[in-house]
Structure formats: C-alpha cells, structure tokens
Short mmCIF file of C-alpha atoms in Angstrom, two decimals:
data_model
loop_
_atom_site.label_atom_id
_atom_site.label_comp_id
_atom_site.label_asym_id
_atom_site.label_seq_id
_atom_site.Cartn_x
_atom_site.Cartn_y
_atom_site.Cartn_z
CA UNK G 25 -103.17 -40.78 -26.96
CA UNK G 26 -102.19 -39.50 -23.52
CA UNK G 27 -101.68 -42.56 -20.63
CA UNK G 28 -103.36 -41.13 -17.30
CA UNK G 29 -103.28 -42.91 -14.40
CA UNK G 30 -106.02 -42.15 -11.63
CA UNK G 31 -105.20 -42.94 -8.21
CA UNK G 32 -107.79 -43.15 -6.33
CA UNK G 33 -111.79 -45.00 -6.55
CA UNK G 34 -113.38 -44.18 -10.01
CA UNK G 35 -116.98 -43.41 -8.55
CA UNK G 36 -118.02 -39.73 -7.65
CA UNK G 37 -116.17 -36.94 -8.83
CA UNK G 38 -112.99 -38.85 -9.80
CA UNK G 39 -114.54 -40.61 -12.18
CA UNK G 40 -116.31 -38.11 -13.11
CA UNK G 41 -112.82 -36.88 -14.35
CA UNK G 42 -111.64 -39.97 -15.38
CA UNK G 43 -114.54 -40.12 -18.20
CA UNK G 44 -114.11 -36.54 -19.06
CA UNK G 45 -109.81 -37.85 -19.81
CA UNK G 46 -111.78 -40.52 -22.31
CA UNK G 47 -113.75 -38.03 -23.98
CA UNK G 48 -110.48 -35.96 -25.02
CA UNK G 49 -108.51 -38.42 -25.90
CA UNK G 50 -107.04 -40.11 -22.87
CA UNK G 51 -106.30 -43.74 -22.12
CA UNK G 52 -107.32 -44.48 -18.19
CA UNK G 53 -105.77 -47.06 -15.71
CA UNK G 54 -106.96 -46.83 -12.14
CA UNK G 55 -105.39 -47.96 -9.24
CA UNK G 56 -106.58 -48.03 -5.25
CA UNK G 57 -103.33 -48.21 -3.13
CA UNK G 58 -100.21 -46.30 -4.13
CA UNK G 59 -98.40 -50.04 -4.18
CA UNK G 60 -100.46 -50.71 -6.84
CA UNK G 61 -99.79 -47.18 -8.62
CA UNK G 62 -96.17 -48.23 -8.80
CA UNK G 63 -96.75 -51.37 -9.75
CA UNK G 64 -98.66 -49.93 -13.00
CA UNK G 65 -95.86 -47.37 -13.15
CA UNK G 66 -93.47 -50.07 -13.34
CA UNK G 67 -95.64 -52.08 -15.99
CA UNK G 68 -97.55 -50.20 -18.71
CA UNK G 69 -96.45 -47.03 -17.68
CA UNK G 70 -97.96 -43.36 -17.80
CA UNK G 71 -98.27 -40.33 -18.70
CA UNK G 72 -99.16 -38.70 -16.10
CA UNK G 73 -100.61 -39.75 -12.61
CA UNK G 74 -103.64 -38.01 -11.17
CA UNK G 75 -103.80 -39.09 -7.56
CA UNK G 76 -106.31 -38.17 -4.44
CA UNK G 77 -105.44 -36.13 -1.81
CA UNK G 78 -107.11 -38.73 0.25
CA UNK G 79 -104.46 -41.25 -0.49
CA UNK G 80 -100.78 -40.33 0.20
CA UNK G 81 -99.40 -38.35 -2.25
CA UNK G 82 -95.91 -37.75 -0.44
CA UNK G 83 -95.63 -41.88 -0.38
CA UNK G 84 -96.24 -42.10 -4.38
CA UNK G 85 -93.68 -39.25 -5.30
CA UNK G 86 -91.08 -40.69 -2.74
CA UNK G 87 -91.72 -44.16 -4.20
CA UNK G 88 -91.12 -42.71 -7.80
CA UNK G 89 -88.18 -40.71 -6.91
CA UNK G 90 -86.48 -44.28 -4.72
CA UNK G 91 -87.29 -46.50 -8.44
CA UNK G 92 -86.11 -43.35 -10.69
CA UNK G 93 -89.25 -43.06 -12.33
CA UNK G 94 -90.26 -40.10 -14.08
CA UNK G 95 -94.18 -39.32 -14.37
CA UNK G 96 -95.47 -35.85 -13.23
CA UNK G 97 -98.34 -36.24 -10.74
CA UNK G 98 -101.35 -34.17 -10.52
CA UNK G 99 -103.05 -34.05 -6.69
CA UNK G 100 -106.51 -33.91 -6.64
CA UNK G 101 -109.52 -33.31 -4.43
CA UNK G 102 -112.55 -31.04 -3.14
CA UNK G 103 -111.70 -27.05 -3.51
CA UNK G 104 -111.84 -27.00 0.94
CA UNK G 105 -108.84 -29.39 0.71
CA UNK G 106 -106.37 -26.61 0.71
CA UNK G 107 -104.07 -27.61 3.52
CA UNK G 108 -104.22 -31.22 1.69
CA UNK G 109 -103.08 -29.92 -1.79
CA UNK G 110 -101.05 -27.20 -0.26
CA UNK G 111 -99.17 -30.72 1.18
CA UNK G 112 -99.64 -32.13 -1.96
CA UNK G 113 -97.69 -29.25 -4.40
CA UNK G 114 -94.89 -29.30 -1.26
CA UNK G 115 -94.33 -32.73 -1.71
CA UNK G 116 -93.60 -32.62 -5.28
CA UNK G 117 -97.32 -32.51 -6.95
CA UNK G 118 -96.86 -30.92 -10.05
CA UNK G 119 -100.41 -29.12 -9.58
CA UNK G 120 -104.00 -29.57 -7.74
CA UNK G 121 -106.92 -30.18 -9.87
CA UNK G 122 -109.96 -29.35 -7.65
CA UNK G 123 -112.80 -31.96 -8.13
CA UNK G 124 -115.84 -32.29 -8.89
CA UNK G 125 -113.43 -31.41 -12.27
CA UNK G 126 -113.69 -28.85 -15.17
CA UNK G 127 -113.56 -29.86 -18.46
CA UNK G 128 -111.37 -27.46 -19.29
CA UNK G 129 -108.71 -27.99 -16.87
CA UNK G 130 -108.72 -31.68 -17.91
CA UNK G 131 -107.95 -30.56 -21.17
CA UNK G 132 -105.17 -28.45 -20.08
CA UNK G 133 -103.89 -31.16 -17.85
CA UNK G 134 -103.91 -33.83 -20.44
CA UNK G 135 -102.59 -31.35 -23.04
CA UNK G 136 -99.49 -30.08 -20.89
CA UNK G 137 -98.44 -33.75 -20.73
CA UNK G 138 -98.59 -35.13 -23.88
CA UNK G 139 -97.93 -32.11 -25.62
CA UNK G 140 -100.90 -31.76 -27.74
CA UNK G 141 -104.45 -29.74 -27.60
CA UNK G 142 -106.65 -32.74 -27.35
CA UNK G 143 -107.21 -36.20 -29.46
CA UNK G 144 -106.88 -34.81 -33.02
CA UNK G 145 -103.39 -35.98 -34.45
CA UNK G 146 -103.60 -34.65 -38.35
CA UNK G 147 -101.46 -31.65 -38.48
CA UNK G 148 -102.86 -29.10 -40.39
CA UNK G 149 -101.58 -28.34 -44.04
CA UNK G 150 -102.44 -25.69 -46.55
CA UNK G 151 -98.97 -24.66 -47.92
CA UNK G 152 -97.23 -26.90 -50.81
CA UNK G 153 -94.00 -27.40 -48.76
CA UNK G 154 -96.29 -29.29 -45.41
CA UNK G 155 -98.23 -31.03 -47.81
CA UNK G 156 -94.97 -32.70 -49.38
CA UNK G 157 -94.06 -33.62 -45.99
CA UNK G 158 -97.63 -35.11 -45.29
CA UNK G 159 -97.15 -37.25 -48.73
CA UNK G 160 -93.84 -38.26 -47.31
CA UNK G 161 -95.15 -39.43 -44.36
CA UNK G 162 -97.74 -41.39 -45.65
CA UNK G 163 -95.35 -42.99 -47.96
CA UNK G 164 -92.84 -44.21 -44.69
CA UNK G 165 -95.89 -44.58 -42.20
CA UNK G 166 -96.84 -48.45 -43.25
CA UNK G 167 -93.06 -49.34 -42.83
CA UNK G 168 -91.45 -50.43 -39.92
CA UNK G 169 -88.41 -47.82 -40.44
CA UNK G 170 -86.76 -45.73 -38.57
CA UNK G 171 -87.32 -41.76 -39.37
CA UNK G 172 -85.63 -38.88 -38.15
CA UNK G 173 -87.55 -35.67 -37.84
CA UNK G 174 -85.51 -32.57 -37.56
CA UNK G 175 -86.55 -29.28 -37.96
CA UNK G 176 -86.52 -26.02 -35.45
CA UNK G 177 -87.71 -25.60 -32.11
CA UNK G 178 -91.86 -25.52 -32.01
CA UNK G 179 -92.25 -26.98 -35.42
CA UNK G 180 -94.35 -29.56 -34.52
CA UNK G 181 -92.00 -32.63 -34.59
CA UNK G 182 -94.24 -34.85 -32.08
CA UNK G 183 -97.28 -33.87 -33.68
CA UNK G 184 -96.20 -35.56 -37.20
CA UNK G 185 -94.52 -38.28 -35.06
CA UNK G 186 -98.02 -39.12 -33.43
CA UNK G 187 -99.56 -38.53 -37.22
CA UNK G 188 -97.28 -41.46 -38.80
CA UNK G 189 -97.72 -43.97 -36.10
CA UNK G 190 -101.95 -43.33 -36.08
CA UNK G 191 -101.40 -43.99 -39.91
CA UNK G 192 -98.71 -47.13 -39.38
CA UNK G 193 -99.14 -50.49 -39.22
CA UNK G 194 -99.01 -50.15 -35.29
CA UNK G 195 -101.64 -47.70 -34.52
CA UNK G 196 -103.73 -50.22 -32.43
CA UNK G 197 -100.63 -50.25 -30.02
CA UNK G 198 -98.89 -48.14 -28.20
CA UNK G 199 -97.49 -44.16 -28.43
CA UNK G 200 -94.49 -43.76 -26.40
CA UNK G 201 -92.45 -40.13 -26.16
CA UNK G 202 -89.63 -39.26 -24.28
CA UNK G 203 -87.85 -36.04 -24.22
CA UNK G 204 -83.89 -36.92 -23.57
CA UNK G 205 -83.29 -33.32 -22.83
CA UNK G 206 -85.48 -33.42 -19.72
CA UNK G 207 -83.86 -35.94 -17.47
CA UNK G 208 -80.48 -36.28 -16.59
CA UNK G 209 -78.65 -39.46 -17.55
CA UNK G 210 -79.16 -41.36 -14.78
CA UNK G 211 -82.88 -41.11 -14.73
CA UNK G 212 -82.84 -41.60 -18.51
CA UNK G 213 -81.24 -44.30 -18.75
CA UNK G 214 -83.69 -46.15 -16.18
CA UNK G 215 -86.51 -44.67 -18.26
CA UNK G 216 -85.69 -46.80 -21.54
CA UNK G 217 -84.41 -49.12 -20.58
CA UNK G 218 -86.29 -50.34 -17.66
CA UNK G 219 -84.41 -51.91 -14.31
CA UNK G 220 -84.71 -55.24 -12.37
CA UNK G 221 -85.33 -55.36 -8.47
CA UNK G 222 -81.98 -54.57 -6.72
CA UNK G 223 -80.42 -53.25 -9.20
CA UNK G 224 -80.05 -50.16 -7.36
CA UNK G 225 -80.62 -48.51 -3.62
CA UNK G 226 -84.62 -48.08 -3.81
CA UNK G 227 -85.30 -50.29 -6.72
CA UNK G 228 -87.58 -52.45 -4.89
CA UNK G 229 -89.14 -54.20 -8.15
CA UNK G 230 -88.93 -55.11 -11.83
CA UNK G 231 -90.29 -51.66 -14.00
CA UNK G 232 -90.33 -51.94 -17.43
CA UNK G 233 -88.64 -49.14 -19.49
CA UNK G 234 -90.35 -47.06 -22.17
CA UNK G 235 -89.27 -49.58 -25.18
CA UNK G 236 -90.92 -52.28 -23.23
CA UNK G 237 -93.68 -50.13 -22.58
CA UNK G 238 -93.55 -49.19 -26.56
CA UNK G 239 -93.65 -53.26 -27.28
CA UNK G 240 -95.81 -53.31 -30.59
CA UNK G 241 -96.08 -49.84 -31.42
CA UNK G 242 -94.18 -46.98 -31.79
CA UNK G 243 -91.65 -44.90 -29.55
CA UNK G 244 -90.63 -41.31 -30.41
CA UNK G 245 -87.23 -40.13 -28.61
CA UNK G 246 -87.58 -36.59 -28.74
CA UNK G 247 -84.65 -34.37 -28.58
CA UNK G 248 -82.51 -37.12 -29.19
CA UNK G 249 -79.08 -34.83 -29.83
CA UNK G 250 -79.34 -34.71 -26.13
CA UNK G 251 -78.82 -38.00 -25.06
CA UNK G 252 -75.21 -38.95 -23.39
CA UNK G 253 -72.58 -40.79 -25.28
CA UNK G 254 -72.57 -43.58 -22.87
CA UNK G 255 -76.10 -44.00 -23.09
CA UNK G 256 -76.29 -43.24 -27.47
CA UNK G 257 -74.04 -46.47 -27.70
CA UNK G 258 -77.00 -48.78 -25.57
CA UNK G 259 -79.54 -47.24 -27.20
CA UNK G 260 -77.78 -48.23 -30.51
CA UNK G 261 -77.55 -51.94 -29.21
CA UNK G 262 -81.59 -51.85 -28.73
CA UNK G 263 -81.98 -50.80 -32.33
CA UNK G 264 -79.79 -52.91 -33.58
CA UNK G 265 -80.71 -56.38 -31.81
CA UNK G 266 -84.03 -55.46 -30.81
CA UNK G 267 -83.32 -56.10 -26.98
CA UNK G 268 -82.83 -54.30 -24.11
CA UNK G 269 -80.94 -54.87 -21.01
CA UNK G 270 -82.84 -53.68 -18.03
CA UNK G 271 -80.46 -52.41 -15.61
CA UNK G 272 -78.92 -54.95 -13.41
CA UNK G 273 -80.50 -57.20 -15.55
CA UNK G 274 -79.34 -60.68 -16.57
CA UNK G 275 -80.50 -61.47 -19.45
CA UNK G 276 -81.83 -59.35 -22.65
CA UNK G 277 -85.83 -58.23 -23.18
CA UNK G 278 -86.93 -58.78 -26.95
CA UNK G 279 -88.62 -56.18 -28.06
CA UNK G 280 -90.92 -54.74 -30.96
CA UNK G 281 -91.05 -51.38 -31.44
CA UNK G 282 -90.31 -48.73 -34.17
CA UNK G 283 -88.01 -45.72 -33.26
CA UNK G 284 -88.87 -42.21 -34.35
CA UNK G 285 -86.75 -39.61 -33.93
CA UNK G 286 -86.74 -35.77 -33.29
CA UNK G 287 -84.40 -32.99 -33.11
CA UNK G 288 -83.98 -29.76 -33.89
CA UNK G 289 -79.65 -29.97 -33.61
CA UNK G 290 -77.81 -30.37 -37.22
CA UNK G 291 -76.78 -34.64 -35.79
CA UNK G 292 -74.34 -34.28 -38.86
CA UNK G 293 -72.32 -31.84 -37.40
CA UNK G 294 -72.47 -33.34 -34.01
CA UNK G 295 -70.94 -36.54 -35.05
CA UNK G 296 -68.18 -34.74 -37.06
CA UNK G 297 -68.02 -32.51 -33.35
CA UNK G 298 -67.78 -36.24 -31.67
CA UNK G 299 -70.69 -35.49 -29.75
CA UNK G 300 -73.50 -37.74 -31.95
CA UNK G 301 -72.49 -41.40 -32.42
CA UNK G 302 -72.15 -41.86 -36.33
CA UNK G 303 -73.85 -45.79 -36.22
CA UNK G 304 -76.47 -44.51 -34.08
CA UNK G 305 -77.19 -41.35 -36.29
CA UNK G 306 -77.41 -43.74 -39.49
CA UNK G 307 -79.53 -46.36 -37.46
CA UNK G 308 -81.71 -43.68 -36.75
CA UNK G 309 -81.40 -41.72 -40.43
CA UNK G 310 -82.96 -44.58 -42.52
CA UNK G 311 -86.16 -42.03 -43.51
CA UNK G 312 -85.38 -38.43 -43.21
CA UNK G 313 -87.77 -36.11 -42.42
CA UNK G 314 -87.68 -32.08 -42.72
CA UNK G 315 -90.27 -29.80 -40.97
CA UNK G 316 -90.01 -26.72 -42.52
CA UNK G 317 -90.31 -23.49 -40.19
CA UNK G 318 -93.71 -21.45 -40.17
CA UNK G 319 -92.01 -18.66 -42.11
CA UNK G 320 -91.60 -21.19 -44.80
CA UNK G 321 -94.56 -22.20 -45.01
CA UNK G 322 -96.87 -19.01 -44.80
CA UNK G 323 -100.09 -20.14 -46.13
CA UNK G 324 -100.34 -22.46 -43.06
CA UNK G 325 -100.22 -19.28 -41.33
CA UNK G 326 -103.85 -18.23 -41.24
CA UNK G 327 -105.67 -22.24 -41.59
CA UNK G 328 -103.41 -22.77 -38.21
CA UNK G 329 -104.14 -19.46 -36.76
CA UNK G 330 -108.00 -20.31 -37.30
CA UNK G 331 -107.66 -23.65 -36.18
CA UNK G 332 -106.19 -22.41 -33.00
CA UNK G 333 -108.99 -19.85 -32.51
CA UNK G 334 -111.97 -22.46 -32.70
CA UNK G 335 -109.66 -24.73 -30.25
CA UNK G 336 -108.87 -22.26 -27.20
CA UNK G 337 -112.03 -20.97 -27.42
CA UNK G 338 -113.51 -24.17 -26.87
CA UNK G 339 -111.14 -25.38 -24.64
CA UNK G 340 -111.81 -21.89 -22.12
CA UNK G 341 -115.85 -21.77 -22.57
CA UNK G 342 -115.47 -18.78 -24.99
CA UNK G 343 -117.63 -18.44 -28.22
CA UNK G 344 -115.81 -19.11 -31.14
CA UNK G 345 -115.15 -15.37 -32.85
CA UNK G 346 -113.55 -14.95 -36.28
CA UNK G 347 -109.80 -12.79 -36.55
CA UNK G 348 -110.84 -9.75 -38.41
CA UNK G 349 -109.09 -8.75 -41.76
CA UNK G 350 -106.70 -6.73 -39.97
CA UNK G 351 -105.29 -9.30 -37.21
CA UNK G 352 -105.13 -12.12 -40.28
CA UNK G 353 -102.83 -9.09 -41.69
CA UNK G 354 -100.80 -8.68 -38.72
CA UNK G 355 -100.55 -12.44 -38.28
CA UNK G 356 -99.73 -12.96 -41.96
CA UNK G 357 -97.17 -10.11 -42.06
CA UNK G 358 -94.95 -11.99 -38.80
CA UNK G 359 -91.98 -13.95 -39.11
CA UNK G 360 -92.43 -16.32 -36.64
CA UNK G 361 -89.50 -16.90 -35.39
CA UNK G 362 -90.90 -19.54 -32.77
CA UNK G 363 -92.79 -21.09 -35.52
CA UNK G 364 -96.21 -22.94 -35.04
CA UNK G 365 -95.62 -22.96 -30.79
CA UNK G 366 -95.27 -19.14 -31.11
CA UNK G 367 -98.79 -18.67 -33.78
CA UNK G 368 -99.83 -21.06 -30.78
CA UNK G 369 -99.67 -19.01 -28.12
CA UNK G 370 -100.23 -15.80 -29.83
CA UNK G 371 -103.66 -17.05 -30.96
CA UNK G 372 -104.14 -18.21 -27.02
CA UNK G 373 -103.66 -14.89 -26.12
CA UNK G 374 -105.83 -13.28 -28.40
CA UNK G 375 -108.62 -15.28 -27.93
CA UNK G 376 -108.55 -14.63 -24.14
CA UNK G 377 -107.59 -10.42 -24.42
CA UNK G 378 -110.52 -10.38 -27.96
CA UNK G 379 -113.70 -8.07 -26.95
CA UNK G 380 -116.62 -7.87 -29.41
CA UNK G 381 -117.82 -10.17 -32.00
CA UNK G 382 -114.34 -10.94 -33.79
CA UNK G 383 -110.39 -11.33 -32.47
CA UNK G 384 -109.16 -7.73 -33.81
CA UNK G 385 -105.38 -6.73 -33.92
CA UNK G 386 -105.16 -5.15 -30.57
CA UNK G 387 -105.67 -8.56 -29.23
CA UNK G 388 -102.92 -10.36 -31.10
CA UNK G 389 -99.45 -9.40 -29.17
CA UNK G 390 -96.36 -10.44 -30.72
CA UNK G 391 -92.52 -11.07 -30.26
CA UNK G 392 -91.32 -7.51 -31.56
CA UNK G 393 -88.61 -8.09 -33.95
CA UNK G 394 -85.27 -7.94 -33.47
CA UNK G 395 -83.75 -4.53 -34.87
CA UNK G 396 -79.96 -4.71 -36.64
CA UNK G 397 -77.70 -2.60 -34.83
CA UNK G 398 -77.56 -0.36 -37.94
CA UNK G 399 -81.24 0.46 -37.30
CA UNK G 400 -80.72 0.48 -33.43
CA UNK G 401 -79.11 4.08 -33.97
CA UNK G 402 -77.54 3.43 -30.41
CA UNK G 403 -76.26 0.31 -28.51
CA UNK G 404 -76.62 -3.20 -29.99
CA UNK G 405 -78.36 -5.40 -27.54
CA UNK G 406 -75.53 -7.23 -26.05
CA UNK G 407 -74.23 -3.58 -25.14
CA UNK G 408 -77.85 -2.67 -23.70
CA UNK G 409 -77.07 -5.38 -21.15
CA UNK G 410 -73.35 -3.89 -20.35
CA UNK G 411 -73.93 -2.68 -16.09
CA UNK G 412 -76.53 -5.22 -15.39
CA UNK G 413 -75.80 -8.39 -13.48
CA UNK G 414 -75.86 -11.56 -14.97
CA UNK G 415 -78.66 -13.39 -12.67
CA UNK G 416 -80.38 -9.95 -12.89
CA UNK G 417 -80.52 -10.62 -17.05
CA UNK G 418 -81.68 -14.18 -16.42
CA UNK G 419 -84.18 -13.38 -14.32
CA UNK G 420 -85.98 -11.63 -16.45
CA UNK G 421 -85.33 -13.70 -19.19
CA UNK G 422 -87.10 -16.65 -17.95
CA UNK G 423 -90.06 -14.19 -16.71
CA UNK G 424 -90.15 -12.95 -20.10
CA UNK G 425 -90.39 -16.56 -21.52
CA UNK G 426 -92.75 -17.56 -19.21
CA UNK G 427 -95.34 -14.69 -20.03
CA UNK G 428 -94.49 -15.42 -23.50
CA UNK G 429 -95.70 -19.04 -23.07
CA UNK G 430 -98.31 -18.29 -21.02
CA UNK G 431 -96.83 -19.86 -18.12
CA UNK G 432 -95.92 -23.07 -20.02
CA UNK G 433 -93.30 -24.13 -17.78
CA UNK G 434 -92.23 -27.11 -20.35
CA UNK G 435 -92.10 -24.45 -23.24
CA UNK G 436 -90.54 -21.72 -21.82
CA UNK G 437 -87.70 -24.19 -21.06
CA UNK G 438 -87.66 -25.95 -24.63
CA UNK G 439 -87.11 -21.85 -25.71
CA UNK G 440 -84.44 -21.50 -22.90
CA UNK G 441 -82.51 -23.91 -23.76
CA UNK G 442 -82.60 -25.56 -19.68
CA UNK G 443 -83.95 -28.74 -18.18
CA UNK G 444 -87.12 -28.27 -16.83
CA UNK G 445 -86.12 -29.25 -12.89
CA UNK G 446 -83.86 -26.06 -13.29
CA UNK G 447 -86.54 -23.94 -14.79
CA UNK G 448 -88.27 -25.21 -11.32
CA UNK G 449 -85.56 -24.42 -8.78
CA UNK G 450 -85.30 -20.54 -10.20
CA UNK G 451 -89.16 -20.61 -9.85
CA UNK G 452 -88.87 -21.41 -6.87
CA UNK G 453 -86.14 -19.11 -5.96
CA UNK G 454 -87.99 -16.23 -7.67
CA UNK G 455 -91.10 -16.82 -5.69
CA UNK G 456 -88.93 -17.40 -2.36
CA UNK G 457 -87.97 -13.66 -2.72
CA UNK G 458 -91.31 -12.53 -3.31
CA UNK G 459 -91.23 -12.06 -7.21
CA UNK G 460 -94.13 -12.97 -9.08
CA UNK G 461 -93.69 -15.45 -11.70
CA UNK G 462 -96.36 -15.86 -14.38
CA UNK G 463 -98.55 -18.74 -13.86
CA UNK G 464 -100.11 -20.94 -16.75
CA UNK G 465 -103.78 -20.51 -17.62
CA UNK G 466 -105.97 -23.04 -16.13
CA UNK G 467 -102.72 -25.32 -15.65
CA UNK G 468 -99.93 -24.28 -13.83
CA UNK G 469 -97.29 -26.73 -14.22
CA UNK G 470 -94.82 -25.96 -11.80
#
C-alpha cells in the first residue's frame, strides 16, 4: 500500500483526490502547514507528497533537500494555475496534477511511486516454475526470516516482496521499499537509518529512518548490490542487533522489522569481487528466492498479457477489448528479454494504438531482436556505432528507452543502468537544446 501525503485542506477538490488515493489502494496523511509536512516526513514517512500550489511548494522541497529526505512531490491545483505549477515543476515538483483530479492520473501517480498498477498484490501465475515460487513463498511468508529475491531486471521482485508481507504475520503493519541504487550514499544512509536534530547543517529535527518507519512490519531494500561498503557493514549491525543508530545519535533505536531483499546482481560473485560484504550477504540469504525470467516461464505469457489489457484499459477510460489470435501469437512467439516490465509496456502500448473491437498485431510493437553478426551480413553493432560521438550514442539511447517505457522515467533508468537524478539532468539538458524527450502517459515523472 502506497503512503501519500496531501498537503493541503482535505475539503473540495483535494479531497476529492485524497478519497480517490483510498479507493486504489493508498494510505492518506494530511497535513496544513509545510512544518507540519516535515514533521510527518520525519515521523511515519511517505511515499510520495501531493502538495497545493496554494501552499509553498519551493519551502517543502528546500526543507526536504536541508534534512536529506527523499520523497518525490507532486504540485497540485486548478488547470488556470499555470504560472503556479510552472513554479512548482522549477522548484523541484516532480509533476502537476490539475484538480478537481482524474481518476486516472491518480492511478498513474500512485502507481509511478510505489511501483505497482493499483492495490492488487497477488502476482499472477499460470506456468509450473511461478507457481513453485508462489508455494515457496507461502511456505517463508509466516516467518520472521530474512529472504533474498534475485532474479533479472523487470521480473517483478517488489511485487512478490509486497505478496509475502500481505501474507506474513505483519501484514496489518507497515510496507517499506527503498531502492539503494537511487540515492547516493549520503542521502541513503539518512534514509535508513534516520538522523537526530544537529546532526548535520539543515537537520533541524529528529526524522525517523525507513526501519523505524518499517517498526512492525516489513522493509524491502531493493537493489541492495548497490549499497556502499561503508554503509553494507551498518546495515549489517541493524540486522544483527535489531537497532539502529540514527545519525548523530546517542544512543541505539530498537527496532522490529523483517528485511527482504532484492537484486538482480549474482551477491556471490560480488563478495568473492570484495564488493558485497560476505556476513551481510548470509544475514540477508537465510530464504532464497529465484524469479525466473518471462522467457522461462511462457505460459504466464498470455494470463499476464490479458491481465494487463483489462488493467490499462481501465486505468485510461478505454473498453476492455480482447488480443486477437494473432497478437497472442506474436506475444507468445517473443523472448522477452525485459521480462514482465517489457510484456508491461508492450500491452500499454497496444491497448492505447488497438482500433476495432479486439487488440490485433499491428498494435503490439516490440523490441526487435538482436541479430548475430553472422546474420548481420555487414557490421556488428558495436561497428555500426564506429564515426558517431559518444554523447551523440547516449542520447539516443536514453530517448530510445524512454519511448520504450513510455516515458517511465524510473524504468528507463532501472534499463540504463543510471541513477534517476542523472536520467533528470540529461532530460533536462536534452530539452534545454530544444530536443524532444518522450513524456509519460498521463504521468510524467520528470
């Protein structure tokens, strides 16, 4: 369940949104000042903050920045605010969300920062090798262990993450995710751990970090082959004591919370590359968890691509149209080499691009394979690139991603490999010299 945060009074059209965030899913906290905004920030925590343009956005991101905490903000307001949203996006917003709201737009909002389509949390599971990882998880869900998902890139690691803790012992309390590839250390290491007023220039108050936040349920460190060695050793000392030591704090915090783990990096070989701490890998190793890829589990293919087709159609006021035998061919017949994120977006697509009364092939557009350089009958494709500049080639690699995500801005950099405040500052580059970059449907999350 998503944590949203509206800044701003809940009558009118704000709560208006604030009741459609409850109908998909969405636990709501409200605040009236931005002091008391970063007092919640501080406390509980969020998701994401959705604050008025009436109230001073600039002052809340400026205050988040100052503390080092890290909670994308969504400006809102009436559609004739422009110059106020305009502001808004300048000062850091990560978007405007015109009010009165849409229901779809919530959805996309509340979906872009949790990660997932809405408040369903089963994964979906035809194929023999899923459902042995669903019977695994049940197994492990009622204990208080520690389990490391691994698997590749768009497998759906948080989405069986949020499955085992709605089916734990701990499902009445709280889901906490944090992606340790997204923030540098600095900012990370204030985000678990919390930090105590004073403890550095700007910290003006006692915040609690996400395992405090996580106290009594269940916190998923995504990506967590990312995380600094200084920082894997702390972390470690959590686990193992079940305390943490806010910085510049005095004294430890107990805490109660079970770790879950993610990556899609082989930890074995970093800790024999001296890059993964080998306590901290078998602290977190206790339950083991394997997604397999799409391609490995192809009679998912077509229940997922389905499931996806009733979803986005929903979710962008579309009727709900069946794929035709031929598409459920052409989707059967990929690879996948994206997995579930890439069936994911390719659905998206198609259910926007479909015409008539079912989703026919034309609609679905796919990542062409990649040819051998035997069948290339020419240049291989690091020789295509021979002549070209290298920020020339990146550019239009991370337009290319981006159209490929649909304008995704957190996926397209999960694919690139890159944080997403650099994905940003090329963005932003790019559009400074007047190139268009692709935008996200109904949510761009710049």
């Amino acid at each position: 369940m998503s944590r949203l945060l509206i800044l701003g009074p809940l009558a009118g059209p704000l709560g208006v949104a604030a009741r459609m965030a409850q109908a998909r899913g969405a636990g709501i906290a409200q605040a009236d000042t931005v002091p008391a905004a970063l007092a919640h920030l501080r406390g509980p925590g969020a998701d994401l903050t959705l604050c008025h343009v009436g109230l001073d956005v600039g002052a809340l991101l400026r205050g988040m920045a100052a503390e080092r905490m890290a909670c994308p903000v969504v400006a809102c307001g009436p559609e004739e605010a422009s110059a106020e949203a305009v502001a808004a996006v300048r000062a850091g917003a990560r978007d405007f969300l015109p009010l009165p709201p849409d229901a779809d737009l919530i959805a996309a909002m509340l979906e872009a920062a949790s990660g997932l389509g809405g408040p369903e949390v089963a994964p979906v599971a035809r194929d023999p090798a899923m459902l042995a990882v669903l019977a695994r998880a049940a197994q492990v869900a009622r204990a208080d262990a520690s389990v490391l998902i691994t698997g590749e890139s768009g497998t759906g690691k948080e989405v069986l993450a949020r499955h085992i803790h709605a089916a734990s012992r701990r499902a009445s309390g709280p889901f906490v995710a944090l992606n340790c590839a997204a923030l540098p250390e600095t900012l990370l290491e204030s985000e678990l751990f919390g930090h105590e007023k004073g403890a550095f220039s700007g910290a003006v108050a006692m915040r609690k970090g996400k395992f405090e936040q996580a106290d009594g349920g269940t916190l998923l460190l995504d990506e967590v082959g990312e995380m600094d060695p200084r920082l894997q050793a702390k972390l470690l000392r959590a686990i193992q004591e079940r305390e943490v030591d806010r910085l510049g704090g005095m004294r430890p915090v107990r805490v109660d919370v079970r770790i879950l783990a993610a990556t899609n990096r082989d930890l074995v070989a970093e800790v024999r590359a001296g890059r993964f701490r080998e306590d901290l890998y078998f602290r977190l190793d206790v339950v083991r968890m394997r997604l397999p890829a799409l391609r490995e589990r192809v009679a998912d293919i077509l229940p997922l691509a389905e499931h996806f087709a009733r979803r986005f159609a929903d979710a962008n006021g579309l009727p709900r149209r069946m794929l035709s035998p031929a598409a459920r061919a052409t989707l059967a017949a990929h690879r996948w080499p994206g997995n579930v994120r890439e069936l994911e977006n390719a659905v998206h697509r198609a259910v926007l691009l479909a015409e008539g009364h079912e989703i026919g092939p034309e609609a679905v557009e796919l990542t062409p394979a990649e040819p051998s350089a035997a069948a290339a009958g020419g240049a291989t494709g690091v020789e295509a690139l021979v002549g070209r500049k290298v920020d020339e080639v990146e550019r239009d690699l991370i337009i290319g991603t981006l159209s490929h995500c649909l304008g995704n801005r957190t996926r397209a950099a999960e694919i690139l490999g890159i944080s997403i405040r650099a994905l940003r500052n090329k963005i932003q580059d790019y559009r400074a010299s007047g190139l268009a970059v692709p935008a996200a449907h109904g949510y761009a999350a710049d």
